[in-house]
Amino acid sequence: MLSAAMVVPGGLVATQAFAEVVYNRGNDTDPTTLDHHKTTTVAEGHLMRDLYEGLVVQNNKAEVVPGVAESWEISDDGLVYTFKLRPDAKWSNGDPVKASDFVFTYQRIQNPETAAPYANMQYPILNAEAINKGEKELAELGAKAVDDHTLEITLNAPTPYFLELLTHQTGLPLHQASVEEHGTEFTRPGNMVTNGAYMLENFTPNDKITMRKNPHFHDADNVKIDVVNFIPFEDRATCLRRFEAGEVHSCSDLDNQQMDYMKANLGEQLRIAPYLGVYYLPVKVKKEKLADPRVRQAISMAIDREFLADEIWRGTMIPAWSFVPPGIGNYGENATLPYAEDDILDREDAAKALLEEAGVAEGSLSIELRHNTGENHKNTMTALSDMLKNIGINSTIVEMEGTGYFDYMKQDGDFDMTRAGWIGDYSDPQNFLFLFESENLGFNYPRWENADYDALMEKAAGTIDIDARAEILKDAEALLLEELPIIPIMYYSSGSLVSDKLNGWEDNVMNVHGTRWMSIEQ
C-alpha cells in the first residue's frame, strides 16, 4: 500500500491511501502451457484472453469488437480482409504492435514443427491447411503486412464467421523478437511479452498465476483492476469454501453435489447461463421403424425436458427446443419446435395421435436407447425410457464404454437412438448445422440425407451478407426440426460463482469474461 501526504486548506496534513485493486479469480486448473499455440483448454483460454489482444476481441457480452485493429474492410467477394491497426497498440515492453507480428504468428501456428493442436481453426486462411500438412511453404500463407499498420488476410473461400475465429486464442499475436530470443522459454515470467490488458508477473504451479495491469495497453485508463490472481481449483468444493470466506471473487465452475446448498444460500451470486452447446439424441433414420418423421416427433413430444434438466442434471442444463443454442452470433431468433410452450400432458396426447396417424399401434414399437458411460447419461436414458412408456413405446437401455462410443456412431453403428453432445468452437450457427450435411459422415450420426438441407447449407456458405445468410441458415434449422433426425433435449450451461462486489461479469453464451471489462467494489 502506498500513501501520499497533501496539504489541505487550514494547513492540515491529510494522508490518502492508494490500494491496488486485486481480483482473486478461481480457474478450472493450471495451464499445461502459456504458449497459446499449444493451448487446448477453457482454463488456458481464460488466461490468454487477459494476456493478449487479437485483431478483434469479445467484450463482456461476447460481442466481437475492435481489438488491435481499429477498423477493417472486406472485399466484395468476401475473400480479402484488410485490417488497419491502431497506432497506439503496444507490447508490454513498449514496442509497437505491427502487422508483421500477426504474419509471424499465423505462420508459426501453421508450421508443422509447432505441432499446434488447434491449427485447423485458422484453416480458412489461404493455403493454411496445405502449409500445416507440409505441402506448401510458410511464405505462401494468405497473410501479408502491407505496412506496419496494415494487415491483409486472404481466405480460401468466403467465411462470414472469420471475425469470430479471430477471437479464439489461435488468432492472438506473438512478440516475434522475444519468441525468437527465448525459444521455448518465451512464456516464462520476465521473458513473456504480451499486448493485452495484463502482463505475466509470476507463475507458481498449484498456487496462482499473477498478472499485473499492462501500462502500455492502449485502453489502460479504462482497466479498473490492477492485479489478477488466477487460482487453480480442480476441487470445485474448495473454490466454493474460499468464495464464501471472501478469499476469491469468482469460481469458474460448480460442484454439482452442492447445487441445492448454493441455490439456497448464494442467491444471485450463483450464475447458471446458457452455453454454446447442445445435448441431443441422434435417431437412425434409415431404420424402418424410425423412418417416419411423425414417429420421431412423437418421441420428442413425450420428453419432459424440464424434468431432465432440473432433476437429473440438478439445474446445470437448460431445456432445449432448438438445435442451435439461443444467443449464438450471426443468427438472431432461433427456429424452434412448435410445441415448446405446450404442457407435457398435452404433448403426450399429441404424440399418441401422431403415432396412430403413422400406423404405430400402442406397444408395438420398441427401441434401443444407447449411451456412453456416465451416471447422468444413465439416469437421463432411464428417465427417457419411462417417458416413452407414457405414449406406448417400449425401450431397452444399452451402455457403452466412452473410449469407443463416438467412433461407433461415426462408423454408422447399429443403434436406434443414442445420445450425443456438441460444444461450438465459435459463435456461429454454421458450426452446429454443418453436422448434418449429407457428406459429413464423421458427425452426421443419424446418416440423414436431405437434398434441400444440403442446398440451403451450400447457399448459406456462398452468401456474404450476414443477415441474408442468417435467414437461410434459419430455414435449414427449421427443416432439421421438421424432419427431426436428431432430437435436441438440453442446452449445456456454464456455472460460475460471482461475488456481488465484482461488476462487469456478464453471463454470455461463450462463457468469456475478460478481466479488462470488470471492476471490484472496495
mmCIF file of N, CA, C and O in Angstrom, residues 8 12 47 57 98 106 173 458 464:
data_model
loop_
_atom_site.group_PDB
_atom_site.id
_atom_site.type_symbol
_atom_site.label_atom_id
_atom_site.label_comp_id
_atom_site.label_asym_id
_atom_site.label_seq_id
_atom_site.Cartn_x
_atom_site.Cartn_y
_atom_site.Cartn_z
ATOM 1 N N VAL A 8 -3.962 20.516 2.906
ATOM 2 C CA VAL A 8 -5.346 20.899 2.642
ATOM 3 C C VAL A 8 -5.584 22.261 3.269
ATOM 4 O O VAL A 8 -4.791 22.741 4.091
ATOM 5 N N LEU A 12 -3.667 21.794 7.483
ATOM 6 C CA LEU A 12 -3.637 20.436 7.988
ATOM 7 C C LEU A 12 -3.033 19.490 6.958
ATOM 8 O O LEU A 12 -3.118 19.723 5.760
ATOM 9 N N LEU A 47 -6.834 -17.419 -19.449
ATOM 10 C CA LEU A 47 -5.546 -16.739 -19.254
ATOM 11 C C LEU A 47 -5.140 -15.947 -20.489
ATOM 12 O O LEU A 47 -4.722 -14.787 -20.401
ATOM 13 N N VAL A 57 -11.722 -8.665 -30.548
ATOM 14 C CA VAL A 57 -11.878 -9.337 -29.257
ATOM 15 C C VAL A 57 -13.361 -9.476 -28.949
ATOM 16 O O VAL A 57 -14.218 -8.881 -29.614
ATOM 17 N N LYS A 98 2.939 -4.550 -34.598
ATOM 18 C CA LYS A 98 2.993 -4.357 -36.045
ATOM 19 C C LYS A 98 2.225 -5.462 -36.781
ATOM 20 O O LYS A 98 2.018 -6.546 -36.251
ATOM 21 N N TYR A 106 0.715 -16.149 -37.425
ATOM 22 C CA TYR A 106 -0.131 -17.046 -38.225
ATOM 23 C C TYR A 106 0.717 -18.062 -38.996
ATOM 24 O O TYR A 106 0.278 -19.185 -39.232
ATOM 25 N N PRO A 173 -1.782 -12.578 -31.279
ATOM 26 C CA PRO A 173 -0.433 -12.360 -31.812
ATOM 27 C C PRO A 173 0.659 -12.793 -30.843
ATOM 28 O O PRO A 173 0.412 -13.055 -29.659
ATOM 29 N N GLU A 458 -25.308 -25.030 -48.621
ATOM 30 C CA GLU A 458 -24.415 -24.570 -49.682
ATOM 31 C C GLU A 458 -24.705 -23.120 -50.049
ATOM 32 O O GLU A 458 -23.782 -22.323 -50.267
ATOM 33 N N ILE A 464 -22.580 -13.734 -48.541
ATOM 34 C CA ILE A 464 -21.690 -12.879 -47.759
ATOM 35 C C ILE A 464 -22.459 -12.018 -46.775
ATOM 36 O O ILE A 464 -22.019 -11.814 -45.645
#
